[in-house]
């Protein structure tokens, strides 16, 4: 795992999606560390400390905690002496699995997210998402032969996505998939959920960004807000629609450009509408500002999967602000979002 530490700038613009971090060095006691290998993305920890060594220790604590969540919520890899989500998937229909309490908490939240989103965000539809992922990976490897997943196979897989078949026994700390053909896919929520839990334990004045899932544990030391850039869909890593001023809480974006492939000149992205089993057609990107990064990750996906009026109502119900980008670059805002945009920044 790579680590990097550097003194960073007073104006720090962390993109709200995966991308480079812009820094200018003006304050020698603010540092940033970045590392790779967790949640399939790049993580930044930013904060003040009395020395580089003190900061490095703090960043390493955060990295270790994040690594634990990464392993627990991993659906692809098994680890020695650990029952994780892959274990639960592998034993679907066969046996309940004894798991860490954090997995129980996570699965309970996922059921809550399913209910809140009216079933739009459904981690039990892993079979459907895998068919899309496999088709995308084949299509990216060999674009000339890129193809869509088989329609009948998608509908067959969707028959095994009943959220109630995720059975949780909290007192025994056991989880079980009652449908042998169900597979969990937690790509819509795991990163934000883990980011939230690690950020909560950071000292005040720290910021954590996991693949652009940005979470601030209070304002910077001295009380100034953080600047978080919201990227232009398909733009470069430093092309921002605007920059948000955030003192605490989280900024999360879902976008059709984050993972996509092309078939016969048409883009097919990674956020799947449970009604059509095809990529959702409402938006190019949705950015959510929310106290809780787990909720924010769920919401950015959920709002991507519904029309504006429904999304506005859901954001309000969850105490979140949101911004939508449509096919033509049109922008739509919830009531409180505009006041978070930095007026002195480009595009703001
Ligand atoms: P995000 O980028 O947070 O919006 O999450 C997208 C990822 O969530 C995809 O790569 C899939 O792994 C997964 N996913 C796609 N569609 C859905 C859905 N309708 N419900 C739950 N997870 C989904
Ligand atoms: Mg999400």
Short mmCIF file of C-alpha atoms and ligand atoms in Angstrom, two decimals:
data_model
loop_
_atom_site.label_atom_id
_atom_site.label_comp_id
_atom_site.label_asym_id
_atom_site.label_seq_id
_atom_site.Cartn_x
_atom_site.Cartn_y
_atom_site.Cartn_z
CA UNK A 1 0.00 0.00 0.00
CA UNK A 2 1.39 3.40 -0.96
CA UNK A 3 1.49 6.28 1.51
CA UNK A 4 2.25 9.89 0.82
CA UNK A 5 2.36 12.85 3.11
CA UNK A 6 2.80 16.48 2.17
CA UNK A 7 2.18 19.90 3.53
CA UNK A 8 -0.89 21.30 1.83
CA UNK A 9 -2.63 24.47 1.06
CA UNK A 10 -5.06 26.78 2.74
CA UNK A 11 -7.15 26.48 -0.41
CA UNK A 12 -7.58 22.75 -0.67
CA UNK A 13 -9.99 21.62 -3.33
CA UNK A 14 -10.84 17.96 -3.00
CA UNK A 15 -12.94 16.74 -5.88
CA UNK A 16 -16.24 15.19 -4.85
CA UNK A 17 -15.46 12.30 -7.17
CA UNK A 18 -12.43 10.23 -7.80
CA UNK A 19 -9.67 12.50 -9.08
CA UNK A 20 -6.59 14.47 -8.25
CA UNK A 21 -6.37 16.73 -5.24
CA UNK A 22 -5.22 20.32 -5.79
CA UNK A 23 -2.93 21.75 -3.14
CA UNK A 24 -1.02 24.96 -2.57
CA UNK A 25 1.39 25.20 0.29
CA UNK A 26 0.59 28.09 2.59
CA UNK A 27 0.23 26.58 6.03
CA UNK A 28 3.07 24.37 7.16
CA UNK A 29 1.02 22.60 9.82
CA UNK A 30 -1.73 21.27 7.60
CA UNK A 31 -0.86 17.94 6.05
CA UNK A 32 -2.40 15.47 3.70
CA UNK A 33 -1.77 11.74 3.36
CA UNK A 34 -2.98 9.64 0.48
CA UNK A 35 -3.08 5.89 0.07
CA UNK A 36 -4.30 3.36 -2.43
CA UNK A 37 -5.78 -0.11 -2.18
CA UNK A 38 -8.92 0.46 -0.12
CA UNK A 39 -12.40 0.36 -1.65
CA UNK A 40 -10.71 0.17 -5.04
CA UNK A 41 -9.84 3.87 -4.96
CA UNK A 42 -7.59 6.58 -3.54
CA UNK A 43 -8.04 7.87 0.01
CA UNK A 44 -6.95 11.24 1.40
CA UNK A 45 -6.66 12.24 5.04
CA UNK A 46 -6.18 15.97 5.65
CA UNK A 47 -5.66 17.74 8.95
CA UNK A 48 -3.55 19.83 11.26
CA UNK A 49 -0.92 18.43 13.60
CA UNK A 50 2.02 19.73 15.57
CA UNK A 51 4.44 17.75 13.41
CA UNK A 52 4.52 15.58 10.33
CA UNK A 53 5.13 12.53 12.54
CA UNK A 54 2.08 13.26 14.69
CA UNK A 55 -0.03 13.66 11.56
CA UNK A 56 1.39 10.47 10.03
CA UNK A 57 0.35 8.52 13.12
CA UNK A 58 -3.17 9.92 12.97
CA UNK A 59 -3.46 9.15 9.25
CA UNK A 60 -2.21 5.62 9.82
CA UNK A 61 -4.87 5.03 12.49
CA UNK A 62 -7.52 6.16 9.99
CA UNK A 63 -6.04 3.95 7.27
CA UNK A 64 -6.08 0.90 9.52
CA UNK A 65 -9.71 1.47 10.51
CA UNK A 66 -10.70 1.95 6.90
CA UNK A 67 -8.85 -1.23 5.97
CA UNK A 68 -10.88 -3.15 8.54
CA UNK A 69 -14.12 -1.89 6.99
CA UNK A 70 -12.78 -2.65 3.53
CA UNK A 71 -12.18 -6.26 4.52
CA UNK A 72 -15.46 -6.70 6.36
CA UNK A 73 -17.54 -5.27 3.50
CA UNK A 74 -15.55 -6.93 0.69
CA UNK A 75 -17.73 -9.13 -1.55
CA UNK A 76 -14.86 -10.20 -3.82
CA UNK A 77 -12.03 -11.34 -1.55
CA UNK A 78 -11.75 -13.71 1.40
CA UNK A 79 -9.31 -13.03 4.25
CA UNK A 80 -7.76 -15.43 6.75
CA UNK A 81 -9.78 -15.81 9.95
CA UNK A 82 -12.45 -13.37 8.86
CA UNK A 83 -16.09 -13.85 7.96
CA UNK A 84 -17.04 -11.00 5.65
CA UNK A 85 -19.73 -10.22 3.07
CA UNK A 86 -18.10 -12.65 0.64
CA UNK A 87 -18.52 -15.42 3.22
CA UNK A 88 -22.22 -14.55 3.49
CA UNK A 89 -22.55 -14.59 -0.31
CA UNK A 90 -20.66 -17.88 -0.59
CA UNK A 91 -22.91 -19.56 1.99
CA UNK A 92 -26.18 -18.23 0.52
CA UNK A 93 -28.99 -20.75 1.09
CA UNK A 94 -26.64 -23.03 3.01
CA UNK A 95 -25.74 -21.62 6.44
CA UNK A 96 -25.96 -18.52 8.61
CA UNK A 97 -22.59 -16.83 9.17
CA UNK A 98 -21.26 -15.46 12.44
CA UNK A 99 -20.01 -11.96 11.68
CA UNK A 100 -18.54 -8.88 13.32
CA UNK A 101 -21.19 -6.54 14.78
CA UNK A 102 -20.18 -3.90 12.23
CA UNK A 103 -21.50 -6.14 9.44
CA UNK A 104 -24.80 -6.52 11.29
CA UNK A 105 -25.03 -2.72 11.69
CA UNK A 106 -24.23 -2.27 8.01
CA UNK A 107 -26.85 -4.78 6.82
CA UNK A 108 -29.48 -3.21 9.07
CA UNK A 109 -28.68 0.20 7.58
CA UNK A 110 -28.91 -1.26 4.06
CA UNK A 111 -32.42 -2.49 4.81
CA UNK A 112 -33.28 0.97 6.12
CA UNK A 113 -31.83 2.52 2.96
CA UNK A 114 -33.92 0.16 0.83
CA UNK A 115 -37.09 1.28 2.63
CA UNK A 116 -36.15 4.99 2.52
CA UNK A 117 -35.37 4.84 -1.20
CA UNK A 118 -38.63 3.04 -1.98
CA UNK A 119 -36.67 -0.04 -3.06
CA UNK A 120 -34.48 1.88 -5.55
CA UNK A 121 -31.25 1.12 -3.68
CA UNK A 122 -31.24 -2.65 -3.25
CA UNK A 123 -28.02 -4.42 -2.25
CA UNK A 124 -29.75 -7.79 -2.79
CA UNK A 125 -29.70 -7.34 -6.57
CA UNK A 126 -26.05 -8.35 -6.79
CA UNK A 127 -26.83 -10.96 -9.47
CA UNK A 128 -28.16 -8.25 -11.78
CA UNK A 129 -25.28 -5.85 -11.13
CA UNK A 130 -22.72 -8.62 -11.74
CA UNK A 131 -24.18 -9.33 -15.20
CA UNK A 132 -23.73 -5.63 -16.04
CA UNK A 133 -20.25 -5.54 -14.52
CA UNK A 134 -19.11 -8.60 -16.46
CA UNK A 135 -20.54 -7.22 -19.72
CA UNK A 136 -18.83 -3.87 -19.04
CA UNK A 137 -15.47 -5.44 -18.26
CA UNK A 138 -15.64 -7.57 -21.42
CA UNK A 139 -16.71 -4.51 -23.44
CA UNK A 140 -13.90 -2.33 -22.09
CA UNK A 141 -11.33 -5.06 -22.76
CA UNK A 142 -12.57 -5.60 -26.33
CA UNK A 143 -14.64 -2.56 -27.41
CA UNK A 144 -15.27 -3.88 -30.92
CA UNK A 145 -17.20 -6.81 -29.44
CA UNK A 146 -18.88 -4.92 -26.58
CA UNK A 147 -22.36 -6.34 -25.92
CA UNK A 148 -25.24 -5.91 -23.51
CA UNK A 149 -26.00 -8.55 -20.89
CA UNK A 150 -28.57 -11.14 -21.86
CA UNK A 151 -32.03 -9.72 -21.09
CA UNK A 152 -33.55 -13.02 -19.91
CA UNK A 153 -30.56 -13.61 -17.63
CA UNK A 154 -31.08 -10.15 -16.08
CA UNK A 155 -34.72 -10.92 -15.27
CA UNK A 156 -33.84 -14.36 -13.91
CA UNK A 157 -31.21 -12.78 -11.62
CA UNK A 158 -33.71 -10.13 -10.46
CA UNK A 159 -35.95 -12.90 -9.10
CA UNK A 160 -33.32 -13.42 -6.41
CA UNK A 161 -33.21 -9.86 -5.11
CA UNK A 162 -35.77 -9.89 -2.29
CA UNK A 163 -34.28 -7.76 0.51
CA UNK A 164 -36.30 -9.78 3.07
CA UNK A 165 -34.19 -12.80 2.21
CA UNK A 166 -31.30 -11.08 4.00
CA UNK A 167 -31.94 -12.58 7.42
CA UNK A 168 -30.25 -10.94 10.42
CA UNK A 169 -30.08 -12.41 13.91
CA UNK A 170 -28.70 -9.45 15.81
CA UNK A 171 -28.49 -11.11 19.23
CA UNK A 172 -26.42 -13.98 17.79
CA UNK A 173 -24.55 -11.64 15.37
CA UNK A 174 -25.45 -13.92 12.47
CA UNK A 175 -26.41 -13.11 8.89
CA UNK A 176 -27.89 -15.42 6.28
CA UNK A 177 -29.11 -15.18 2.69
CA UNK A 178 -32.27 -17.32 2.63
CA UNK A 179 -32.24 -17.46 -1.20
CA UNK A 180 -29.39 -19.68 -2.46
CA UNK A 181 -29.11 -17.62 -5.65
CA UNK A 182 -28.97 -14.21 -3.96
CA UNK A 183 -25.71 -12.24 -4.02
CA UNK A 184 -25.05 -8.98 -2.18
CA UNK A 185 -23.50 -6.00 -4.02
CA UNK A 186 -22.75 -3.09 -1.74
CA UNK A 187 -21.08 -0.75 -4.26
CA UNK A 188 -23.78 1.89 -3.76
CA UNK A 189 -23.28 2.34 -0.04
CA UNK A 190 -20.24 0.60 1.49
CA UNK A 191 -17.67 3.30 0.79
CA UNK A 192 -19.76 6.12 2.28
CA UNK A 193 -20.85 4.01 5.23
CA UNK A 194 -17.24 3.13 6.08
CA UNK A 195 -16.04 6.69 5.47
CA UNK A 196 -18.61 7.99 7.93
CA UNK A 197 -17.53 5.61 10.66
CA UNK A 198 -13.82 6.34 10.26
CA UNK A 199 -14.35 10.12 9.99
CA UNK A 200 -16.42 10.13 13.20
CA UNK A 201 -13.35 9.00 15.10
CA UNK A 202 -10.97 11.54 13.57
CA UNK A 203 -10.00 14.62 15.58
CA UNK A 204 -12.07 17.70 14.88
CA UNK A 205 -10.66 19.63 11.96
CA UNK A 206 -9.79 16.56 9.90
CA UNK A 207 -11.19 15.60 6.53
CA UNK A 208 -11.39 12.16 4.93
CA UNK A 209 -11.99 11.54 1.25
CA UNK A 210 -12.41 7.98 -0.01
CA UNK A 211 -12.70 8.00 -3.78
CA UNK A 212 -14.29 11.42 -3.66
CA UNK A 213 -16.69 10.41 -0.89
CA UNK A 214 -15.73 13.44 1.22
CA UNK A 215 -16.44 13.66 4.94
CA UNK A 216 -15.36 16.52 7.23
CA UNK A 217 -15.02 16.11 10.99
CA UNK A 218 -15.70 19.78 11.67
CA UNK A 219 -14.18 22.87 9.99
CA UNK A 220 -10.44 23.29 9.49
CA UNK A 221 -8.42 24.28 12.51
CA UNK A 222 -9.09 27.98 12.92
CA UNK A 223 -12.73 27.54 11.89
CA UNK A 224 -12.53 28.03 8.12
CA UNK A 225 -14.68 25.72 5.98
CA UNK A 226 -13.31 23.14 3.57
CA UNK A 227 -13.59 23.66 -0.18
CA UNK A 228 -14.94 20.65 -2.05
CA UNK A 229 -14.99 20.77 -5.85
CA UNK A 230 -17.94 19.22 -7.71
CA UNK A 231 -16.73 17.93 -11.03
CA UNK A 232 -18.16 18.51 -14.47
CA UNK A 233 -19.41 15.17 -15.85
CA UNK A 234 -16.81 13.99 -18.38
CA UNK A 235 -14.57 16.94 -17.45
CA UNK A 236 -10.94 16.70 -16.35
CA UNK A 237 -10.04 16.11 -12.72
CA UNK A 238 -9.86 19.85 -12.13
CA UNK A 239 -12.91 20.94 -14.13
CA UNK A 240 -15.40 21.95 -11.48
CA UNK A 241 -19.04 22.96 -11.89
CA UNK A 242 -18.58 24.81 -8.62
CA UNK A 243 -16.88 24.54 -5.27
CA UNK A 244 -18.80 23.86 -2.06
CA UNK A 245 -17.98 25.36 1.32
CA UNK A 246 -18.39 22.61 3.91
CA UNK A 247 -17.75 22.93 7.65
CA UNK A 248 -18.85 19.43 8.59
CA UNK A 249 -20.64 16.46 7.10
CA UNK A 250 -20.29 14.86 3.75
CA UNK A 251 -20.36 15.43 -0.03
CA UNK A 252 -21.02 12.45 -2.32
CA UNK A 253 -21.58 12.23 -6.08
CA UNK A 254 -23.01 9.51 -8.31
CA UNK A 255 -22.44 9.93 -12.04
CA UNK A 256 -22.92 8.01 -15.27
CA UNK A 257 -19.32 8.75 -16.33
CA UNK A 258 -17.75 7.08 -13.27
CA UNK A 259 -18.07 3.54 -14.70
CA UNK A 260 -19.44 3.04 -18.18
CA UNK A 261 -18.89 1.31 -21.50
CA UNK A 262 -20.21 1.77 -25.01
CA UNK A 263 -22.29 -0.58 -27.17
CA UNK A 264 -23.20 0.48 -30.72
CA UNK A 265 -22.39 4.12 -29.95
CA UNK A 266 -24.49 4.26 -26.78
CA UNK A 267 -23.19 4.69 -23.23
CA UNK A 268 -24.22 2.13 -20.59
CA UNK A 269 -23.31 3.07 -17.03
CA UNK A 270 -23.26 1.29 -13.67
CA UNK A 271 -26.33 2.53 -11.77
CA UNK A 272 -29.16 0.14 -12.54
CA UNK A 273 -32.86 0.96 -12.39
CA UNK A 274 -34.55 -1.95 -10.53
CA UNK A 275 -37.70 -1.51 -12.66
CA UNK A 276 -36.06 -1.84 -16.08
CA UNK A 277 -32.83 -3.65 -15.03
CA UNK A 278 -31.07 -1.16 -17.35
CA UNK A 279 -28.91 1.87 -16.48
CA UNK A 280 -31.11 4.67 -15.13
CA UNK A 281 -31.98 7.41 -17.61
CA UNK A 282 -32.86 10.37 -15.39
CA UNK A 283 -29.52 12.13 -14.76
CA UNK A 284 -25.87 12.45 -15.67
CA UNK A 285 -24.84 13.17 -12.09
CA UNK A 286 -26.27 13.86 -8.65
CA UNK A 287 -24.32 15.42 -5.78
CA UNK A 288 -25.58 15.15 -2.21
CA UNK A 289 -24.53 17.12 0.88
CA UNK A 290 -25.54 15.33 4.02
CA UNK A 291 -24.51 15.02 7.69
CA UNK A 292 -23.93 11.29 7.41
CA UNK A 293 -21.74 9.96 4.60
CA UNK A 294 -23.45 6.53 4.57
CA UNK A 295 -26.79 8.20 4.07
CA UNK A 296 -25.17 10.51 1.50
CA UNK A 297 -23.82 7.56 -0.51
CA UNK A 298 -27.24 5.89 -0.47
CA UNK A 299 -28.95 9.16 -1.44
CA UNK A 300 -26.67 10.01 -4.36
CA UNK A 301 -27.48 6.60 -5.85
CA UNK A 302 -31.19 6.79 -4.96
CA UNK A 303 -31.65 10.29 -6.40
CA UNK A 304 -29.86 9.18 -9.56
CA UNK A 305 -32.62 6.55 -9.88
CA UNK A 306 -35.66 8.84 -9.66
CA UNK A 307 -37.19 11.98 -11.16
CA UNK A 308 -36.58 15.42 -9.63
CA UNK A 309 -39.77 15.80 -7.56
CA UNK A 310 -39.31 12.43 -5.86
CA UNK A 311 -35.63 13.16 -5.28
CA UNK A 312 -36.34 16.56 -3.76
CA UNK A 313 -38.85 14.96 -1.36
CA UNK A 314 -36.44 12.19 -0.38
CA UNK A 315 -33.53 14.61 0.14
CA UNK A 316 -35.71 16.80 2.35
CA UNK A 317 -36.96 13.80 4.34
CA UNK A 318 -33.32 12.81 4.99
CA UNK A 319 -32.18 16.34 5.85
CA UNK A 320 -29.88 16.47 2.80
CA UNK A 321 -29.18 19.01 0.06
CA UNK A 322 -28.72 17.93 -3.54
CA UNK A 323 -27.81 19.08 -7.03
CA UNK A 324 -28.76 17.28 -10.26
CA UNK A 325 -27.10 17.51 -13.69
CA UNK A 326 -29.23 16.50 -16.67
CA UNK A 327 -28.30 15.24 -20.15
CA UNK A 328 -27.97 18.82 -21.50
CA UNK A 329 -25.88 20.08 -18.62
CA UNK A 330 -28.91 21.68 -16.94
CA UNK A 331 -28.50 22.07 -13.17
CA UNK A 332 -31.26 21.68 -10.55
CA UNK A 333 -30.85 22.42 -6.85
CA UNK A 334 -32.58 21.70 -3.58
CA UNK A 335 -33.42 24.79 -1.56
CA UNK A 336 -30.31 24.92 0.63
CA UNK A 337 -27.69 23.68 -1.86
CA UNK A 338 -26.98 27.03 -3.53
CA UNK A 339 -25.99 28.66 -0.25
CA UNK A 340 -23.17 26.09 0.07
CA UNK A 341 -21.58 27.15 -3.25
CA UNK A 342 -18.51 29.35 -2.84
CA UNK A 343 -19.28 32.63 -4.53
CA UNK A 344 -15.61 33.48 -5.11
CA UNK A 345 -14.78 30.21 -6.91
CA UNK A 346 -15.01 29.67 -10.64
CA UNK A 347 -18.38 28.38 -11.74
CA UNK A 348 -19.84 29.34 -8.36
P1 LIG B 1 -22.78 4.77 -6.61
O1 LIG B 1 -21.60 5.09 -7.47
O2 LIG B 1 -22.58 5.03 -5.14
O3 LIG B 1 -24.04 5.42 -7.11
O4 LIG B 1 -23.01 3.19 -6.67
C1 LIG B 1 -23.04 2.48 -7.90
C2 LIG B 1 -22.76 1.03 -7.62
O5 LIG B 1 -23.83 0.48 -6.83
C3 LIG B 1 -22.72 0.16 -8.86
O6 LIG B 1 -21.40 0.03 -9.35
C4 LIG B 1 -23.27 -1.17 -8.39
O7 LIG B 1 -22.25 -1.92 -7.73
C5 LIG B 1 -24.27 -0.76 -7.33
N1 LIG B 1 -25.64 -0.51 -7.84
C6 LIG B 1 -26.05 -0.20 -9.10
N2 LIG B 1 -27.37 -0.01 -9.15
C7 LIG B 1 -27.83 -0.21 -7.89
C8 LIG B 1 -29.13 -0.19 -7.28
N3 LIG B 1 -30.26 0.07 -7.98
N4 LIG B 1 -29.21 -0.48 -5.96
C9 LIG B 1 -28.11 -0.78 -5.24
N5 LIG B 1 -26.87 -0.81 -5.75
C10 LIG B 1 -26.72 -0.52 -7.05
MG1 LIG B 2 -23.92 5.68 -3.64
#
